CSV table of N, CA, C and O in Angstrom, one decimal:
chain,number,residue,atom,x,y,z
A,20,MET,N,-9.1,38.5,-20.2
A,20,MET,CA,-8.3,37.7,-19.3
A,20,MET,C,-8.8,37.9,-17.9
A,20,MET,O,-9.0,39.0,-17.4
A,21,THR,N,-8.9,36.8,-17.2
A,21,THR,CA,-9.4,36.9,-15.8
A,21,THR,C,-8.3,36.6,-14.8
A,21,THR,O,-7.2,36.2,-15.2
A,22,GLU,N,-8.6,36.9,-13.5
A,22,GLU,CA,-7.6,36.6,-12.5
A,22,GLU,C,-7.2,35.1,-12.5
A,22,GLU,O,-6.1,34.7,-12.3
A,23,ALA,N,-8.2,34.2,-12.7
A,23,ALA,CA,-7.9,32.8,-12.7
A,23,ALA,C,-7.0,32.5,-13.9
A,23,ALA,O,-6.1,31.6,-13.7
A,24,ASP,N,-7.1,33.1,-15.0
A,24,ASP,CA,-6.2,32.9,-16.2
A,24,ASP,C,-4.8,33.2,-15.8
A,24,ASP,O,-3.8,32.5,-16.1
A,25,VAL,N,-4.6,34.4,-15.1
A,25,VAL,CA,-3.3,34.8,-14.7
A,25,VAL,C,-2.7,33.9,-13.7
A,25,VAL,O,-1.6,33.5,-13.8
A,26,GLU,N,-3.5,33.5,-12.7
A,26,GLU,CA,-3.1,32.5,-11.7
A,26,GLU,C,-2.7,31.2,-12.3
A,26,GLU,O,-1.6,30.7,-12.0
A,27,ASN,N,-3.5,30.7,-13.2
A,27,ASN,CA,-3.1,29.4,-13.8
A,27,ASN,C,-1.9,29.5,-14.6
A,27,ASN,O,-1.1,28.5,-14.6
A,28,ALA,N,-1.7,30.6,-15.4
A,28,ALA,CA,-0.5,30.7,-16.2
A,28,ALA,C,0.7,30.8,-15.3
A,28,ALA,O,1.8,30.2,-15.6
A,29,MET,N,0.6,31.5,-14.1
A,29,MET,CA,1.7,31.6,-13.2
A,29,MET,C,2.1,30.3,-12.6
A,29,MET,O,3.2,29.9,-12.5
A,30,LEU,N,1.0,29.5,-12.2
A,30,LEU,CA,1.3,28.2,-11.6
A,30,LEU,C,1.9,27.3,-12.6
A,30,LEU,O,2.8,26.5,-12.2
A,31,HIS,N,1.5,27.3,-13.8
A,31,HIS,CA,2.1,26.5,-14.9
A,31,HIS,C,3.6,26.9,-15.1
A,31,HIS,O,4.4,26.0,-15.2
A,32,TRP,N,3.8,28.2,-15.1
A,32,TRP,CA,5.2,28.7,-15.3
A,32,TRP,C,6.1,28.2,-14.1
A,32,TRP,O,7.2,27.8,-14.3
A,33,LEU,N,5.6,28.4,-12.9
A,33,LEU,CA,6.4,28.0,-11.7
A,33,LEU,C,6.7,26.5,-11.7
A,33,LEU,O,7.8,26.1,-11.4
A,34,ALA,N,5.6,25.7,-12.1
A,34,ALA,CA,5.8,24.3,-12.1
A,34,ALA,C,6.9,23.9,-13.1
A,34,ALA,O,7.7,23.0,-12.9
A,35,GLY,N,6.9,24.6,-14.3
A,35,GLY,CA,7.9,24.4,-15.3
A,35,GLY,C,9.3,24.7,-14.8
A,35,GLY,O,10.3,24.1,-15.3
A,36,LEU,N,9.4,25.6,-13.8
A,36,LEU,CA,10.7,25.9,-13.3
A,36,LEU,C,11.1,25.0,-12.1
A,36,LEU,O,12.2,25.1,-11.5
A,37,GLY,N,10.3,24.0,-11.8
A,37,GLY,CA,10.6,23.0,-10.8
A,37,GLY,C,10.0,23.3,-9.5
A,37,GLY,O,10.2,22.6,-8.5
A,38,TRP,N,9.1,24.3,-9.4
A,38,TRP,CA,8.4,24.6,-8.1
A,38,TRP,C,7.4,23.6,-7.9
A,38,TRP,O,6.7,23.1,-8.8
A,39,GLN,N,7.1,23.2,-6.6
A,39,GLN,CA,6.0,22.4,-6.3
A,39,GLN,C,4.7,23.2,-6.2
A,39,GLN,O,4.7,24.2,-5.4
A,40,VAL,N,3.7,22.9,-6.9
A,40,VAL,CA,2.5,23.6,-6.9
A,40,VAL,C,1.4,22.9,-6.1
A,40,VAL,O,1.3,21.7,-6.3
A,41,ALA,N,0.8,23.6,-5.2
A,41,ALA,CA,-0.3,23.0,-4.4
A,41,ALA,C,-1.6,23.9,-4.6
A,41,ALA,O,-1.5,25.1,-4.7
A,42,HIS,N,-2.7,23.3,-4.6
A,42,HIS,CA,-4.0,24.0,-4.7
A,42,HIS,C,-4.5,24.3,-3.3
A,42,HIS,O,-4.2,23.6,-2.3
A,43,GLY,N,-5.4,25.3,-3.2
A,43,GLY,CA,-6.0,25.8,-2.0
A,43,GLY,C,-6.3,24.7,-0.9
A,43,GLY,O,-5.8,24.8,0.2
A,44,PRO,N,-7.1,23.7,-1.3
A,44,PRO,CA,-7.5,22.7,-0.3
A,44,PRO,C,-6.3,22.0,0.3
A,44,PRO,O,-6.3,21.5,1.4
A,45,GLU,N,-5.2,21.9,-0.5
A,45,GLU,CA,-4.0,21.2,0.0
A,45,GLU,C,-3.2,22.0,1.1
A,45,GLU,O,-2.4,21.4,1.8
A,46,VAL,N,-3.4,23.3,1.1
A,46,VAL,CA,-2.7,24.1,2.1
A,46,VAL,C,-3.7,24.9,2.9
A,46,VAL,O,-3.4,26.0,3.4
A,47,SER,N,-4.9,24.4,3.2
A,47,SER,CA,-5.9,25.0,4.0
A,47,SER,C,-5.5,25.0,5.5
A,47,SER,O,-4.7,24.2,5.9
A,48,PRO,N,-6.2,25.9,6.2
A,48,PRO,CA,-5.9,25.9,7.7
A,48,PRO,C,-6.5,24.6,8.3
A,48,PRO,O,-7.3,24.0,7.7
A,49,PRO,N,-5.9,24.3,9.5
A,49,PRO,CA,-6.3,23.0,10.1
A,49,PRO,C,-7.8,22.9,10.5
A,49,PRO,O,-8.3,21.8,10.6
A,50,ASP,N,-8.5,24.0,10.6
A,50,ASP,CA,-9.9,23.9,11.0
A,50,ASP,C,-10.8,23.7,9.8
A,50,ASP,O,-12.0,23.5,9.9
A,51,SER,N,-10.2,23.6,8.6
A,51,SER,CA,-10.9,23.2,7.4
A,51,SER,C,-11.2,21.7,7.4
A,51,SER,O,-10.8,21.0,8.2
A,52,ARG,N,-11.8,21.3,6.3
A,52,ARG,CA,-12.1,19.9,6.2
A,52,ARG,C,-11.0,19.0,5.6
A,52,ARG,O,-11.1,17.8,5.5
A,53,THR,N,-9.9,19.7,5.3
A,53,THR,CA,-8.8,19.0,4.7
A,53,THR,C,-7.7,18.6,5.7
A,53,THR,O,-7.2,19.5,6.3
A,54,PRO,N,-7.4,17.4,5.9
A,54,PRO,CA,-6.4,17.0,6.9
A,54,PRO,C,-5.0,17.3,6.3
A,54,PRO,O,-4.8,17.4,5.1
A,55,GLY,N,-4.0,17.4,7.2
A,55,GLY,CA,-2.6,17.5,6.8
A,55,GLY,C,-2.4,18.9,6.2
A,55,GLY,O,-1.7,18.9,5.2
A,56,THR,N,-2.9,19.9,6.8
A,56,THR,CA,-2.8,21.2,6.2
A,56,THR,C,-1.4,21.9,6.5
A,56,THR,O,-0.7,21.4,7.4
A,57,ASP,N,-1.1,23.0,5.8
A,57,ASP,CA,0.2,23.6,5.9
A,57,ASP,C,0.2,25.0,6.6
A,57,ASP,O,1.3,25.6,6.7
A,58,ARG,N,-0.9,25.5,7.0
A,58,ARG,CA,-0.9,26.9,7.6
A,58,ARG,C,-2.0,27.0,8.6
A,58,ARG,O,-2.9,26.2,8.6
A,59,ASP,N,-1.8,28.0,9.5
A,59,ASP,CA,-2.7,28.2,10.6
A,59,ASP,C,-4.0,28.9,10.2
A,59,ASP,O,-5.1,28.7,10.8
A,60,SER,N,-3.9,29.8,9.2
A,60,SER,CA,-5.1,30.6,8.7
A,60,SER,C,-4.9,31.0,7.3
A,60,SER,O,-3.7,30.9,6.8
A,61,TYR,N,-5.9,31.4,6.6
A,61,TYR,CA,-5.8,31.8,5.2
A,61,TYR,C,-5.0,33.1,5.1
A,61,TYR,O,-4.5,33.5,4.1
A,62,ARG,N,-4.8,33.8,6.2
A,62,ARG,CA,-4.0,35.1,6.2
A,62,ARG,C,-2.5,34.8,6.0
A,62,ARG,O,-1.8,35.7,5.6
A,63,GLU,N,-2.1,33.6,6.3
A,63,GLU,CA,-0.7,33.2,6.1
A,63,GLU,C,-0.4,33.0,4.7
A,63,GLU,O,-1.0,32.1,4.1
A,64,VAL,N,0.5,33.7,4.1
A,64,VAL,CA,0.8,33.6,2.7
A,64,VAL,C,2.0,32.5,2.6
A,64,VAL,O,1.9,31.6,1.8
A,65,ALA,N,3.0,32.7,3.4
A,65,ALA,CA,4.1,31.8,3.4
A,65,ALA,C,3.8,30.5,4.2
A,65,ALA,O,3.1,30.7,5.3
A,66,LEU,N,4.2,29.4,3.8
A,66,LEU,CA,4.0,28.2,4.5
A,66,LEU,C,5.2,27.9,5.4
A,66,LEU,O,6.2,27.5,4.9
A,67,LYS,N,5.0,28.2,6.7
A,67,LYS,CA,6.2,28.3,7.6
A,67,LYS,C,7.1,27.0,7.6
A,67,LYS,O,8.3,27.1,7.5
A,68,HIS,N,6.5,25.9,7.7
A,68,HIS,CA,7.3,24.7,7.8
A,68,HIS,C,8.0,24.4,6.5
A,68,HIS,O,9.1,23.9,6.5
A,69,ARG,N,7.5,24.8,5.4
A,69,ARG,CA,8.1,24.6,4.1
A,69,ARG,C,9.3,25.6,3.9
A,69,ARG,O,10.4,25.2,3.4
A,70,VAL,N,9.1,26.8,4.4
A,70,VAL,CA,10.2,27.8,4.4
A,70,VAL,C,11.4,27.3,5.3
A,70,VAL,O,12.5,27.2,4.9
A,71,ARG,N,11.0,26.8,6.5
A,71,ARG,CA,12.0,26.3,7.4
A,71,ARG,C,12.7,25.1,6.9
A,71,ARG,O,14.0,25.0,6.9
A,72,ASP,N,12.0,24.2,6.3
A,72,ASP,CA,12.6,23.0,5.7
A,72,ASP,C,13.6,23.3,4.5
A,72,ASP,O,14.6,22.7,4.4
A,73,ALA,N,13.2,24.3,3.7
A,73,ALA,CA,14.0,24.7,2.6
A,73,ALA,C,15.3,25.3,3.1
A,73,ALA,O,16.4,25.1,2.6
A,74,ILE,N,15.2,26.2,4.1
A,74,ILE,CA,16.4,26.8,4.7
A,74,ILE,C,17.3,25.7,5.3
A,74,ILE,O,18.5,25.8,5.1
A,75,ARG,N,16.8,24.8,6.0
A,75,ARG,CA,17.6,23.7,6.6
A,75,ARG,C,18.3,22.9,5.5
A,75,ARG,O,19.5,22.6,5.6
A,76,ARG,N,17.6,22.6,4.4
A,76,ARG,CA,18.1,21.8,3.3
A,76,ARG,C,19.2,22.5,2.6
A,76,ARG,O,20.2,21.9,2.2
A,77,LEU,N,19.0,23.8,2.3
A,77,LEU,CA,19.9,24.6,1.5
A,77,LEU,C,21.1,25.1,2.3
A,77,LEU,O,22.1,25.5,1.7
A,78,ASN,N,21.1,25.1,3.6
A,78,ASN,CA,22.1,25.7,4.4
A,78,ASN,C,22.6,24.8,5.6
A,78,ASN,O,22.6,25.2,6.7
A,79,PRO,N,23.0,23.6,5.3
A,79,PRO,CA,23.4,22.7,6.3
A,79,PRO,C,24.6,23.1,7.1
A,79,PRO,O,24.9,22.7,8.3
A,80,HIS,N,25.4,24.0,6.5
A,80,HIS,CA,26.7,24.5,7.2
A,80,HIS,C,26.4,25.6,8.2
A,80,HIS,O,27.3,26.0,8.9
A,81,ILE,N,25.2,26.1,8.2
A,81,ILE,CA,24.9,27.2,9.1
A,81,ILE,C,24.2,26.7,10.3
A,81,ILE,O,23.3,25.9,10.2
A,82,PRO,N,24.5,27.2,11.5
A,82,PRO,CA,23.9,26.7,12.8
A,82,PRO,C,22.4,26.8,12.7
A,82,PRO,O,21.9,27.8,12.2
A,83,ALA,N,21.7,26.0,13.4
A,83,ALA,CA,20.2,26.0,13.5
A,83,ALA,C,19.7,27.3,14.0
A,83,ALA,O,18.7,27.8,13.5
A,84,SER,N,20.4,27.9,15.0
A,84,SER,CA,19.9,29.2,15.5
A,84,SER,C,19.9,30.3,14.4
A,84,SER,O,19.0,31.1,14.4
A,85,ALA,N,20.9,30.3,13.6
A,85,ALA,CA,21.0,31.3,12.5
A,85,ALA,C,19.9,31.0,11.4
A,85,ALA,O,19.3,31.9,10.8
A,86,GLN,N,19.7,29.7,11.2
A,86,GLN,CA,18.7,29.3,10.2
A,86,GLN,C,17.3,29.7,10.7
A,86,GLN,O,16.5,30.3,10.0
A,87,ASP,N,17.0,29.5,12.0
A,87,ASP,CA,15.8,30.0,12.6
A,87,ASP,C,15.6,31.5,12.5
A,87,ASP,O,14.5,32.0,12.3
A,88,GLU,N,16.7,32.2,12.7
A,88,GLU,CA,16.6,33.7,12.6
A,88,GLU,C,16.3,34.1,11.2
A,88,GLU,O,15.4,35.0,11.0
A,89,ALA,N,16.9,33.5,10.2
A,89,ALA,CA,16.6,33.8,8.8
A,89,ALA,C,15.2,33.4,8.5
A,89,ALA,O,14.5,34.2,7.8
A,90,CYS,N,14.6,32.3,9.0
A,90,CYS,CA,13.3,32.0,8.8
A,90,CYS,C,12.3,33.0,9.4
A,90,CYS,O,11.4,33.4,8.7
A,91,ARG,N,12.6,33.4,10.6
A,91,ARG,CA,11.8,34.4,11.2
A,91,ARG,C,11.8,35.7,10.4
A,91,ARG,O,10.7,36.3,10.2
A,92,MET,N,12.9,36.1,9.9
A,92,MET,CA,13.0,37.4,9.1
A,92,MET,C,12.2,37.2,7.8
A,92,MET,O,11.6,38.2,7.4
A,93,MET,N,12.3,36.1,7.2
A,93,MET,CA,11.6,35.9,5.9
A,93,MET,C,10.1,36.0,6.1
A,93,MET,O,9.4,36.5,5.3
A,94,LEU,N,9.6,35.4,7.2
A,94,LEU,CA,8.2,35.3,7.5
A,94,LEU,C,7.7,36.7,8.1
A,94,LEU,O,6.5,37.0,7.9
A,95,ASN,N,8.6,37.5,8.7
A,95,ASN,CA,8.2,38.8,9.3
A,95,ASN,C,9.3,39.8,8.9
A,95,ASN,O,10.1,40.1,9.8
A,96,PRO,N,9.3,40.3,7.7
A,96,PRO,CA,10.4,41.2,7.3
A,96,PRO,C,10.5,42.5,8.0
A,96,PRO,O,11.5,43.2,7.9
A,97,ASN,N,9.4,42.8,8.8
A,97,ASN,CA,9.5,44.0,9.6
A,97,ASN,C,9.8,45.3,8.8
A,97,ASN,O,10.6,46.1,9.2
A,98,VAL,N,9.2,45.4,7.7
A,98,VAL,CA,9.3,46.5,6.8
A,98,VAL,C,7.9,47.1,6.6
A,98,VAL,O,7.0,46.4,6.3
A,99,PRO,N,7.8,48.5,6.8
A,99,PRO,CA,6.4,49.0,6.6
A,99,PRO,C,5.9,49.0,5.2
A,99,PRO,O,6.6,49.3,4.3
A,100,GLY,N,4.7,48.5,5.0
A,100,GLY,CA,4.1,48.5,3.7
A,100,GLY,C,4.3,47.2,3.0
A,100,GLY,O,5.4,46.6,3.0
A,101,ALA,N,3.3,46.7,2.3
A,101,ALA,CA,3.3,45.4,1.6
A,101,ALA,C,4.3,45.5,0.4
A,101,ALA,O,5.0,44.5,0.2
A,102,VAL,N,4.3,46.6,-0.3
A,102,VAL,CA,5.2,46.6,-1.5
A,102,VAL,C,6.7,46.6,-1.0
A,102,VAL,O,7.5,45.8,-1.5
A,103,GLN,N,7.0,47.3,0.0
A,103,GLN,CA,8.4,47.3,0.5
A,103,GLN,C,8.8,46.0,1.1
A,103,GLN,O,9.9,45.5,1.0
A,104,ALA,N,7.8,45.4,1.9
A,104,ALA,CA,8.1,44.1,2.4
A,104,ALA,C,8.3,43.0,1.4
A,104,ALA,O,9.2,42.2,1.5
A,105,ASN,N,7.5,43.1,0.3
A,105,ASN,CA,7.7,42.1,-0.8
A,105,ASN,C,9.0,42.3,-1.5
A,105,ASN,O,9.7,41.4,-1.9
A,106,ARG,N,9.4,43.6,-1.6
A,106,ARG,CA,10.8,43.8,-2.2
A,106,ARG,C,11.9,43.3,-1.4
A,106,ARG,O,12.9,42.8,-1.9
A,107,GLN,N,11.7,43.5,0.0
A,107,GLN,CA,12.8,43.0,0.9
A,107,GLN,C,12.9,41.5,0.8
A,107,GLN,O,13.9,40.9,0.7
A,108,VAL,N,11.7,40.8,0.8
A,108,VAL,CA,11.7,39.3,0.8
A,108,VAL,C,12.3,38.9,-0.6
A,108,VAL,O,13.1,37.9,-0.6
A,109,HIS,N,12.0,39.5,-1.6
A,109,HIS,CA,12.5,39.2,-2.9
A,109,HIS,C,14.1,39.3,-2.9
A,109,HIS,O,14.8,38.5,-3.4
A,110,ARG,N,14.5,40.4,-2.3
A,110,ARG,CA,16.0,40.7,-2.2
A,110,ARG,C,16.6,39.5,-1.5
A,110,ARG,O,17.7,39.0,-1.8
A,111,TRP,N,16.0,39.1,-0.3
A,111,TRP,CA,16.6,38.0,0.4
A,111,TRP,C,16.6,36.7,-0.3
A,111,TRP,O,17.5,35.9,-0.2
A,112,LEU,N,15.5,36.5,-1.1
A,112,LEU,CA,15.4,35.3,-1.9
A,112,LEU,C,16.6,35.2,-3.0
A,112,LEU,O,17.2,34.2,-3.2
A,113,VAL,N,16.9,36.4,-3.5
A,113,VAL,CA,17.9,36.5,-4.5
A,113,VAL,C,19.3,36.5,-3.9
A,113,VAL,O,20.2,35.7,-4.3
A,114,GLU,N,19.5,37.3,-2.9
A,114,GLU,CA,20.9,37.5,-2.3
A,114,GLU,C,21.1,36.6,-1.0
A,114,GLU,O,22.3,36.5,-0.6
A,115,GLY,N,20.1,36.1,-0.4
A,115,GLY,CA,20.3,35.4,0.9
A,115,GLY,C,20.0,36.4,2.0
A,115,GLY,O,20.1,37.6,1.9
A,116,VAL,N,19.6,35.8,3.2
A,116,VAL,CA,19.3,36.6,4.4
A,116,VAL,C,20.6,36.7,5.2
A,116,VAL,O,21.2,35.7,5.5
A,117,PRO,N,21.1,37.9,5.5
A,117,PRO,CA,22.3,38.1,6.2
A,117,PRO,C,22.1,37.7,7.7
A,117,PRO,O,21.1,38.1,8.3
A,118,VAL,N,23.0,36.8,8.2
A,118,VAL,CA,22.9,36.4,9.6
A,118,VAL,C,24.3,36.4,10.2
A,118,VAL,O,25.3,36.4,9.5
A,119,GLU,N,24.4,36.4,11.5
A,119,GLU,CA,25.6,36.3,12.2
A,119,GLU,C,25.4,35.2,13.3
A,119,GLU,O,24.3,35.0,13.8
A,120,TYR,N,26.5,34.5,13.5
A,120,TYR,CA,26.5,33.4,14.5
A,120,TYR,C,27.9,33.2,15.1
A,120,TYR,O,28.9,33.7,14.5
A,121,GLN,N,27.9,32.5,16.2
A,121,GLN,CA,29.2,32.1,16.8
A,121,GLN,C,29.7,30.8,16.4
A,121,GLN,O,28.9,29.8,16.4
A,122,ARG,N,31.0,30.7,16.0
A,122,ARG,CA,31.6,29.4,15.7
A,122,ARG,C,33.0,29.5,16.1
A,122,ARG,O,33.7,30.4,15.8
A,123,GLU,N,33.4,28.5,17.0
A,123,GLU,CA,34.8,28.4,17.5
A,123,GLU,C,35.2,29.7,18.1
A,123,GLU,O,36.3,30.2,17.9
A,124,GLY,N,34.3,30.3,18.9
A,124,GLY,CA,34.6,31.6,19.6
A,124,GLY,C,34.6,32.8,18.8
A,124,GLY,O,35.0,33.9,19.3
A,125,GLU,N,34.3,32.7,17.5
A,125,GLU,CA,34.3,33.9,16.7
A,125,GLU,C,32.9,34.2,16.1
A,125,GLU,O,32.1,33.3,15.9
A,126,THR,N,32.6,35.5,15.9
A,126,THR,CA,31.4,35.9,15.3
A,126,THR,C,31.6,35.8,13.8
A,126,THR,O,32.6,36.4,13.3
A,127,ARG,N,30.7,35.1,13.1
A,127,ARG,CA,30.8,34.9,11.7
A,127,ARG,C,29.6,35.4,11.0
A,127,ARG,O,28.5,35.4,11.6
A,128,GLY,N,29.7,35.9,9.8
A,128,GLY,CA,28.6,36.4,9.1
A,128,GLY,C,28.5,35.5,7.8
A,128,GLY,O,29.4,35.0,7.3
A,129,ASP,N,27.2,35.4,7.4
A,129,ASP,CA,27.0,34.5,6.2
A,129,ASP,C,25.6,34.9,5.7
A,129,ASP,O,24.9,35.8,6.3
A,130,ARG,N,25.2,34.3,4.6
A,130,ARG,CA,23.9,34.6,4.0
A,130,ARG,C,23.2,33.2,3.9
A,130,ARG,O,23.7,32.3,3.4
A,131,VAL,N,22.0,33.2,4.4
A,131,VAL,CA,21.1,32.0,4.4
A,131,VAL,C,20.3,32.1,3.2
A,131,VAL,O,19.6,33.1,2.9
A,132,ARG,N,20.4,31.0,2.4
A,132,ARG,CA,19.6,30.9,1.1
A,132,ARG,C,18.3,30.2,1.4
A,132,ARG,O,18.1,29.4,2.3
């Protein structure tokens, strides 16, 4: 079994769950030959505008400032080490990102999905 076999199996599985699957050239950096790209460099794993769009779509009841904070946290979990950072992001994906915001003069807490 090769890395490509594992990758293709995972992409097939995710597509079956309803995820949108895109191939490398479709999400290449803008300096590549593919127009309409989704990231600034190959080092970016998460596609910022897609994360932001999903947060806005799933959390219309939460103020934009709290949505932006949740997006920032998801893209930069500020946890030392890749394994710990991946675990934190997974936890947020499952449980939501905890945020606080002001509404009607009160500080409210919520979780951004």
